[in-house]
XYZ file of C-alpha atoms in Angstrom:
557
model
C 22.068 -49.590 -47.185
C 19.549 -50.628 -45.188
C 18.344 -53.168 -47.651
C 21.415 -55.021 -48.242
C 22.515 -55.191 -44.321
C 19.049 -56.748 -43.890
C 19.665 -59.420 -46.009
C 23.317 -60.312 -44.905
C 22.405 -60.346 -41.120
C 19.781 -63.314 -41.837
C 22.368 -65.639 -44.181
C 25.195 -64.972 -41.442
C 22.673 -65.804 -39.008
C 21.415 -68.964 -41.045
C 24.570 -70.690 -41.362
C 25.898 -69.990 -37.892
C 22.495 -71.395 -36.831
C 22.695 -74.794 -38.867
C 25.174 -75.687 -36.216
C 22.602 -75.800 -33.251
C 19.583 -77.310 -35.456
C 19.490 -80.268 -33.736
C 18.877 -78.335 -29.904
C 16.682 -75.798 -31.239
C 13.472 -75.648 -33.326
C 13.078 -73.949 -36.475
C 10.728 -71.617 -35.317
C 12.744 -70.731 -32.434
C 15.434 -69.775 -35.120
C 13.270 -67.881 -37.377
C 12.223 -65.802 -34.005
C 15.682 -65.068 -33.030
C 16.600 -63.805 -36.581
C 13.681 -61.547 -36.697
C 14.862 -60.528 -33.028
C 18.043 -59.264 -34.622
C 16.633 -57.583 -37.133
C 14.037 -55.561 -35.275
C 16.906 -54.443 -32.880
C 19.138 -53.544 -35.760
C 16.304 -51.402 -37.452
C 15.780 -49.400 -34.209
C 19.190 -48.914 -33.334
C 19.491 -47.416 -37.301
C 16.113 -45.087 -36.360
C 17.917 -44.211 -33.055
C 20.863 -42.816 -35.033
C 18.553 -40.652 -37.499
C 16.981 -39.017 -34.816
C 19.965 -38.545 -32.432
C 19.888 -34.489 -32.662
C 23.716 -34.525 -31.810
C 23.868 -35.680 -35.633
C 22.200 -32.180 -36.491
C 24.179 -30.004 -38.895
C 25.524 -27.480 -36.288
C 25.423 -25.302 -39.005
C 21.620 -25.440 -38.698
C 21.788 -25.111 -34.816
C 20.566 -22.031 -33.216
C 21.715 -22.033 -29.751
C 19.377 -20.247 -27.259
C 19.915 -19.483 -23.763
C 16.769 -18.981 -21.698
C 18.516 -17.458 -19.092
C 19.801 -14.747 -21.222
C 18.547 -10.569 -21.930
C 19.142 -9.106 -24.985
C 16.541 -6.355 -24.310
C 13.207 -5.427 -24.861
C 11.119 -6.752 -27.972
C 9.876 -2.888 -28.390
C 7.354 -1.212 -30.404
C 9.355 0.153 -33.422
C 6.356 -0.288 -36.059
C 3.429 2.253 -34.545
C 4.391 5.776 -36.423
C 2.526 6.193 -40.002
C 3.874 9.171 -42.267
C 0.656 11.636 -43.143
C 1.740 13.754 -46.554
C -2.271 15.903 -46.212
C -3.220 16.348 -42.306
C -6.595 18.202 -43.970
C -7.884 14.262 -44.356
C -8.435 14.220 -40.219
C -11.438 17.077 -40.770
C -13.126 14.446 -42.212
C -15.455 12.219 -39.537
C -15.396 9.421 -42.274
C -11.793 9.221 -42.347
C -11.247 9.535 -38.927
C -13.715 6.212 -38.252
C -11.858 4.208 -40.963
C -8.669 4.683 -38.764
C -10.776 2.142 -36.321
C -9.271 -1.063 -37.984
C -5.649 0.036 -37.765
C -5.773 1.008 -34.020
C -4.039 -1.977 -32.604
C -1.151 -1.048 -34.608
C -1.005 2.720 -34.970
C 0.326 4.807 -32.075
C 1.525 8.194 -34.004
C 1.534 10.278 -37.303
C 4.088 12.358 -38.332
C 2.407 14.801 -40.996
C 5.017 16.739 -43.296
C 5.015 19.459 -45.283
C 2.856 21.154 -42.911
C 4.499 25.014 -43.174
C 3.590 25.529 -46.837
C 5.261 25.368 -49.864
C 3.388 22.434 -51.496
C 2.485 22.020 -54.976
C -0.951 21.352 -54.081
C -1.159 25.086 -52.662
C -2.321 23.508 -49.247
C -1.403 24.861 -45.924
C -0.910 28.970 -46.987
C -0.914 30.154 -43.702
C 1.730 32.903 -44.320
C -0.077 35.795 -45.781
C 3.036 38.088 -46.341
C 4.332 41.163 -44.080
C 2.905 44.618 -43.212
C 4.376 47.779 -43.874
C 6.748 47.436 -40.393
C 8.260 44.247 -41.667
C 5.782 41.989 -39.274
C 4.649 38.534 -40.683
C 0.918 37.942 -41.515
C -0.286 34.691 -40.631
C -3.841 32.594 -40.792
C -3.071 29.519 -38.622
C -6.739 28.701 -38.566
C -6.495 25.659 -41.041
C -3.806 24.424 -39.002
C -5.360 24.438 -35.500
C -8.336 22.869 -37.194
C -6.696 20.229 -38.558
C -4.548 19.055 -35.714
C -7.373 19.434 -33.472
C -9.711 17.260 -36.019
C -6.146 14.863 -35.708
C -6.305 14.811 -31.875
C -9.821 13.161 -31.664
C -8.320 10.046 -33.282
C -6.314 9.730 -29.885
C -2.735 9.480 -31.962
C 0.129 11.211 -30.929
C 1.256 14.159 -33.839
C 4.819 14.691 -34.985
C 5.129 17.413 -36.961
C 7.507 18.123 -39.672
C 8.705 21.909 -40.606
C 8.802 22.074 -43.922
C 8.587 23.504 -46.251
C 9.754 26.754 -46.622
C 6.478 28.875 -47.929
C 6.455 29.866 -51.640
C 6.622 33.914 -51.094
C 9.296 33.264 -48.828
C 11.584 31.947 -51.479
C 10.796 33.891 -54.525
C 11.178 33.415 -57.577
C 9.241 30.240 -57.318
C 10.505 26.778 -58.197
C 8.388 23.798 -58.058
C 10.500 20.739 -57.196
C 9.325 17.145 -56.877
C 7.837 18.108 -53.250
C 7.375 21.461 -53.483
C 9.209 24.008 -52.482
C 13.026 23.081 -51.586
C 14.821 26.801 -51.446
C 16.072 27.828 -48.550
C 13.857 31.574 -46.977
C 15.392 34.517 -49.220
C 15.309 36.307 -45.100
C 15.816 34.320 -42.284
C 14.541 37.300 -40.098
C 11.223 36.387 -42.047
C 11.440 32.760 -41.431
C 12.433 33.320 -37.860
C 8.772 34.932 -37.399
C 6.829 32.414 -39.116
C 8.438 29.925 -36.826
C 7.798 31.423 -33.869
C 4.520 32.440 -34.449
C 3.773 28.728 -35.610
C 5.096 27.404 -32.412
C 3.443 30.148 -30.549
C -0.207 29.330 -32.444
C 0.483 25.649 -30.891
C 0.971 26.055 -27.443
C -1.761 28.591 -27.571
C -3.913 25.863 -28.592
C -2.744 22.437 -27.185
C -0.907 24.024 -23.928
C 2.844 23.645 -23.239
C 2.921 20.574 -21.510
C 1.518 19.166 -24.345
C 3.319 20.306 -27.253
C 6.308 19.491 -24.933
C 5.701 15.798 -25.702
C 5.557 16.499 -29.558
C 8.723 16.011 -32.069
C 9.540 19.003 -34.599
C 11.342 17.554 -37.196
C 13.105 20.142 -39.198
C 12.902 19.325 -42.896
C 12.825 16.117 -45.024
C 15.551 14.514 -47.080
C 17.856 17.421 -46.723
C 20.338 15.577 -48.327
C 18.587 15.101 -51.820
C 19.079 17.544 -54.164
C 17.026 19.462 -55.620
C 14.173 17.387 -54.780
C 13.822 18.346 -51.085
C 16.782 20.848 -50.400
C 17.632 23.439 -53.059
C 20.723 24.513 -51.288
C 24.336 23.225 -50.180
C 25.180 21.062 -47.028
C 26.185 24.176 -44.825
C 23.106 26.174 -46.242
C 20.909 23.635 -44.356
C 23.307 23.412 -41.226
C 22.316 26.726 -40.878
C 18.683 26.360 -41.674
C 18.650 23.901 -38.673
C 20.203 25.735 -36.541
C 18.430 28.492 -36.507
C 15.264 26.896 -36.876
C 16.008 25.079 -33.448
C 17.149 27.986 -31.835
C 13.439 29.679 -32.453
C 11.445 26.880 -31.718
C 13.069 26.583 -28.315
C 12.214 30.416 -27.787
C 8.842 29.078 -27.440
C 9.168 25.753 -26.109
C 12.653 25.292 -24.325
C 12.615 21.674 -24.193
C 10.548 20.875 -27.529
C 11.917 17.734 -29.185
C 14.068 18.557 -32.184
C 15.707 16.590 -35.062
C 17.387 16.977 -38.562
C 15.383 15.714 -41.369
C 15.901 11.883 -42.309
C 18.408 11.651 -44.455
C 18.467 9.883 -48.053
C 20.342 6.869 -48.026
C 20.989 6.326 -51.902
C 23.547 7.012 -54.222
C 21.891 10.662 -54.822
C 23.110 11.546 -50.855
C 24.891 15.186 -50.948
C 26.085 14.262 -47.421
C 25.793 11.649 -44.650
C 26.989 11.748 -40.801
C 28.243 15.234 -41.380
C 25.229 16.690 -39.632
C 25.920 14.116 -36.382
C 29.260 15.924 -36.030
C 28.239 19.207 -37.192
C 25.557 18.986 -34.105
C 28.039 17.462 -31.844
C 30.677 20.242 -31.782
C 30.509 22.335 -34.695
C 29.794 26.417 -34.690
C 26.178 26.795 -34.671
C 24.901 29.327 -37.104
C 22.520 30.475 -34.742
C 24.050 31.056 -31.500
C 27.424 30.856 -32.306
C 28.523 28.156 -29.799
C 29.539 24.837 -30.381
C 26.913 22.327 -30.958
C 23.105 22.399 -31.800
C 20.541 20.518 -29.821
C 19.376 16.999 -31.850
C 17.200 14.778 -29.781
C 16.708 12.290 -32.471
C 18.349 11.440 -35.724
C 16.680 9.744 -38.722
C 17.233 8.210 -42.009
C 14.969 6.849 -44.872
C 15.366 3.284 -46.455
C 14.130 1.777 -48.956
C 14.287 -1.335 -50.963
C 14.299 -2.182 -54.564
C 13.403 -5.673 -55.493
C 14.394 -5.684 -59.096
C 18.218 -4.990 -56.979
C 17.981 -8.386 -55.315
C 19.711 -7.175 -52.564
C 18.679 -6.362 -48.362
C 21.373 -3.532 -47.888
C 19.984 -2.214 -44.083
C 23.020 -3.323 -42.418
C 25.381 -1.700 -44.476
C 23.139 1.400 -44.707
C 22.495 1.516 -40.898
C 25.659 0.726 -39.434
C 27.945 3.525 -40.465
C 24.965 6.257 -38.568
C 24.914 3.953 -35.308
C 28.942 4.223 -35.244
C 28.856 7.854 -35.579
C 26.081 8.428 -33.256
C 27.834 6.005 -30.882
C 31.116 7.978 -31.336
C 29.576 11.088 -29.176
C 28.463 10.066 -25.838
C 25.467 13.038 -26.015
C 24.076 11.194 -29.291
C 24.649 7.409 -28.403
C 21.407 7.100 -26.604
C 18.881 9.161 -28.415
C 16.436 7.480 -30.653
C 17.392 6.634 -34.040
C 14.714 6.209 -36.660
C 14.016 5.241 -40.077
C 11.288 7.660 -41.149
C 10.482 6.570 -44.446
C 10.821 3.376 -45.072
C 9.508 0.427 -47.758
C 10.023 -1.069 -50.712
C 9.953 1.383 -53.756
C 10.152 -0.848 -56.663
C 8.649 -4.387 -57.221
C 10.449 -7.022 -59.010
C 10.065 -5.476 -62.721
C 12.084 -2.270 -61.573
C 9.079 -0.221 -61.451
C 7.773 2.273 -59.001
C 3.891 2.929 -58.270
C 1.926 4.322 -55.629
C 2.841 1.184 -53.633
C 5.504 1.439 -51.289
C 5.313 -2.008 -49.929
C 5.223 -5.933 -51.201
C 2.100 -7.688 -50.386
C 2.860 -11.162 -50.541
C 4.926 -13.680 -48.510
C 8.147 -11.888 -49.981
C 7.204 -8.650 -48.312
C 6.765 -10.863 -45.098
C 9.773 -12.448 -44.746
C 11.507 -9.354 -45.883
C 10.055 -7.534 -42.718
C 10.812 -9.948 -40.534
C 14.595 -9.664 -41.643
C 14.653 -6.032 -41.205
C 12.913 -6.225 -37.541
C 15.671 -8.661 -36.416
C 18.661 -5.988 -38.163
C 16.439 -3.139 -36.511
C 17.014 -4.618 -32.746
C 20.818 -5.606 -33.939
C 21.317 -1.662 -34.284
C 18.831 0.044 -31.957
C 16.997 1.449 -34.178
C 14.172 2.829 -32.124
C 11.022 3.465 -34.648
C 10.778 2.635 -38.251
C 7.839 4.854 -39.892
C 5.229 2.860 -42.115
C 3.314 4.179 -45.118
C 0.374 1.561 -44.592
C 0.384 -2.503 -44.532
C -3.216 -2.663 -45.363
C -4.897 -3.890 -49.118
C -5.974 -0.993 -51.266
C -9.770 0.176 -50.543
C -9.790 -2.159 -47.778
C -8.932 -3.058 -44.228
C -7.333 -6.309 -45.252
C -4.252 -7.105 -43.780
C -1.004 -7.694 -46.491
C 1.869 -10.327 -45.554
C 3.743 -7.559 -43.768
C 0.632 -6.402 -41.434
C 0.467 -9.944 -40.691
C 3.706 -10.209 -39.451
C 3.006 -6.701 -37.520
C 0.539 -8.935 -35.919
C 2.730 -11.326 -34.661
C 4.679 -8.611 -32.945
C 2.026 -7.628 -30.956
C 2.046 -10.798 -29.241
C 5.719 -10.378 -28.322
C 5.777 -6.480 -27.505
C 7.179 -5.979 -23.991
C 8.870 -9.573 -23.672
C 12.593 -9.955 -23.455
C 14.921 -10.722 -26.471
C 17.039 -13.596 -25.312
C 20.284 -14.314 -26.493
C 20.624 -16.353 -29.762
C 24.085 -17.757 -31.894
C 24.224 -19.596 -34.892
C 25.989 -19.805 -38.008
C 22.928 -19.634 -40.583
C 23.523 -18.522 -44.048
C 21.753 -15.685 -45.932
C 18.468 -14.048 -44.491
C 17.909 -16.390 -41.674
C 17.593 -16.214 -38.107
C 15.408 -16.335 -35.133
C 14.167 -13.687 -32.437
C 13.719 -15.607 -29.150
C 11.459 -13.901 -26.614
C 10.251 -14.643 -23.036
C 7.219 -13.248 -22.010
C 4.487 -14.068 -19.501
C 5.993 -17.105 -18.463
C 5.868 -18.457 -22.175
C 8.968 -18.446 -24.759
C 8.228 -17.856 -28.259
C 10.310 -18.087 -31.114
C 10.198 -15.638 -34.325
C 11.589 -17.466 -37.176
C 12.081 -16.191 -41.092
C 13.808 -17.077 -44.004
C 14.132 -14.226 -46.551
C 15.132 -14.799 -50.024
C 16.106 -11.637 -52.690
C 14.534 -13.207 -55.266
C 10.578 -14.003 -55.503
C 11.135 -17.171 -57.642
C 13.883 -18.736 -55.013
C 13.255 -22.143 -53.892
C 16.128 -21.927 -50.891
C 13.972 -23.303 -48.165
C 15.575 -24.106 -44.985
C 15.399 -26.398 -41.885
C 16.691 -25.127 -38.646
C 16.868 -26.438 -35.627
C 16.338 -23.683 -32.418
C 18.160 -25.602 -29.046
C 16.849 -23.952 -26.259
C 18.391 -24.607 -22.738
C 18.498 -22.550 -19.871
C 16.877 -22.214 -16.577
C 13.932 -21.353 -18.490
C 13.762 -24.547 -19.825
C 15.443 -26.983 -17.238
C 12.904 -26.049 -15.158
C 10.223 -27.545 -16.919
C 10.281 -30.883 -18.943
C 6.946 -30.768 -20.893
C 5.706 -28.185 -22.910
C 2.660 -26.818 -25.046
C 3.466 -25.778 -28.399
C 1.623 -23.489 -30.595
C 2.865 -22.185 -34.199
C 1.522 -19.240 -36.696
C 2.938 -19.337 -40.560
C 3.280 -16.641 -42.916
C 4.321 -18.384 -46.174
C 2.983 -18.853 -50.024
C 0.174 -21.123 -48.473
C -0.908 -19.555 -45.020
C -1.807 -16.095 -44.285
C -1.216 -14.355 -47.526
C -4.211 -13.328 -49.644
C -2.586 -11.612 -52.787
C -1.625 -14.114 -54.886
C -5.172 -15.877 -54.926
C -6.223 -12.098 -55.845
C -3.905 -11.913 -58.547
C -5.052 -15.009 -59.956
C -8.848 -14.465 -59.651
C -8.428 -10.657 -61.169
C -6.578 -12.438 -64.457
C -9.245 -14.758 -64.360
C -11.717 -12.259 -64.735
C -10.490 -10.675 -67.435
C -9.359 -7.162 -66.004
C -7.226 -5.528 -67.939
C -3.704 -5.690 -66.928
C -0.955 -2.850 -67.416
C 1.952 -4.657 -67.911
C 4.224 -1.885 -67.225
C 2.723 -1.361 -63.924
C 4.054 -2.368 -60.822
C 3.953 -5.798 -59.277
C 2.245 -7.008 -55.850
C 2.507 -4.085 -54.269
C -0.328 -3.449 -51.810
C -2.158 -1.587 -54.133
C -3.260 -3.682 -57.211
C -4.429 -0.454 -59.083
C -0.749 -0.110 -59.739
C -1.039 -3.285 -62.035
C -5.150 -3.768 -63.018
C -7.374 -1.355 -64.532
C -10.416 -0.441 -62.134
C -12.196 -3.775 -62.771
C -10.005 -5.353 -60.083
C -12.164 -3.555 -57.486
C -14.914 -5.697 -58.462
C -13.250 -8.872 -58.022
C -12.048 -7.792 -54.283
C -15.719 -7.105 -53.402
C -17.092 -10.114 -55.064
C -14.702 -12.354 -52.922
C -14.385 -10.475 -50.092
C -15.122 -13.330 -47.317
C -12.799 -15.530 -49.205
C -10.095 -13.258 -48.850
C -10.654 -12.299 -45.398
C -10.180 -15.905 -44.522
C -6.676 -16.159 -46.606
C -5.250 -12.993 -44.611
C -5.753 -14.411 -41.705
C -2.826 -15.473 -39.431
C -2.924 -19.346 -39.798
C -2.270 -21.349 -36.879
C -0.288 -24.581 -38.124
C 0.193 -26.360 -35.031
C -2.262 -26.445 -32.095
C -1.306 -27.753 -28.625
C 1.245 -30.114 -29.655
C 3.313 -31.575 -26.489
C 6.849 -31.464 -26.979
C 9.509 -32.645 -24.017
C 13.046 -31.660 -23.212
C 15.951 -33.823 -22.610
C 19.024 -33.534 -20.763
C 17.667 -30.107 -19.593
C 17.434 -29.169 -23.545
C 14.719 -28.741 -25.941
C 15.520 -28.924 -29.591
C 12.798 -28.142 -32.216
C 12.826 -28.801 -36.253
C 11.585 -25.698 -37.924
C 10.839 -26.067 -41.986
C 10.960 -22.787 -43.289
C 9.542 -22.068 -46.621
C 12.005 -19.929 -49.088
C 9.712 -17.226 -48.141
C 8.278 -17.358 -44.347
C 7.623 -16.112 -40.971
C 6.754 -18.598 -38.110
C 5.644 -17.772 -34.735
C 6.076 -20.645 -32.150
C 4.796 -20.694 -29.127
C 6.012 -22.633 -25.994
C 4.161 -22.995 -22.703
C 5.188 -24.807 -19.681
C 2.774 -27.677 -18.846
């Protein structure tokens, strides 16, 4: 249309000006024509750049004078299956690179009943029916753990084998309740007493004690009925509180898959059910937790539909509406090809955009913590895509989230944060298929007192996508080019390449380590650009690749 317009205007002007040639020179006519054309082009350019012409469905309206709550730290607890690893000085030292990202460890199967026969602290009963225990191994492991400076969280499972005979080995050890709850009470009491004697009541009362793991996952974690678990929980809590009266206790993280044998009923029981231990109404519950795992082959993101019923149920009871609500097991369970592996994550830009989406939903539903199995590449300290997202989180931690409204489709969004006089925009675009080409352009529009008080801003931007801040794609290419054997039935793109490749992949990693270190660094894609407000608003154009995360920092000039 522009070309046609430029042709018509000169012809029209020549026809009109032919009547005035006696008073105007040829040069003057040409200059007038060029001026008209130039003005027309400028008008067209101004219309294209007019922010009011932006598709309203692509605008994210941000009120910088609002407050939605803190950008709090939800990412700093990791599960640990074997606490004896902390007895190794080398292992403790190996944790140094992740200290900025971790504050606590949740240690599971700490009471025995393990298939690997660790933690055999229970030694039977004497002739008088009193239990015999040896907690030296427990205390040694925990003392060495405390040298790290992290905070312990203790999971009181499983029941020791000898308390649940005959022995039945399930996927995660003994999942049977004790045959005699009198013996179990003695054991719980002795266990808690050993902790208090060693570390002091003031310290132990700051720890968390979770009773069991996925007790609604039968038989893998609980070979009993729903009400049998309610009884087990009530009795265990009652005995814990005899030793530490204000101990922080909660039920095991509930499985959220279709195999779950019960769901929100445990909340109802703790709120107003008859306590199996005391006969009174209700049971102490200081925190509540779920498991949440994604399956990439399902091409979905279920977080909201999974979490909402539990949040609604907790909110229905005043005593539980504000207790910590955690995801205490979390990750991507299966890869694109439907295969599980040791990996519980995705190491690429897809894993990064997925994690960013989860973060936005976590704040929406007041999820207090999300425990993480690990975000580093196997056999190294190198960050995978999700760890680099966590690096972005550290820049935002402690800031105030601001209100944002939009009609963006799919898993695309912005978390605006005010911190230390700066404004941050955490923007993401996630798609549930790796091959997606669904890139998006969005327009954050900031208004309110923080923007209106300054007309000029310095902008920096960091990006995670296929071409920035991710090493996994290059590593896979290098491993294949090196001719390393590939397990075609193995999980792909997890943070553990050994799921997919034979041992030779480690040589490729070590040979190109400096390259991967550079690739994995959080990439700055805009450096000290100057942007200005117009009519007390600031509208930015943000291009997001199909799996991408951006952090934009705005500093008043």
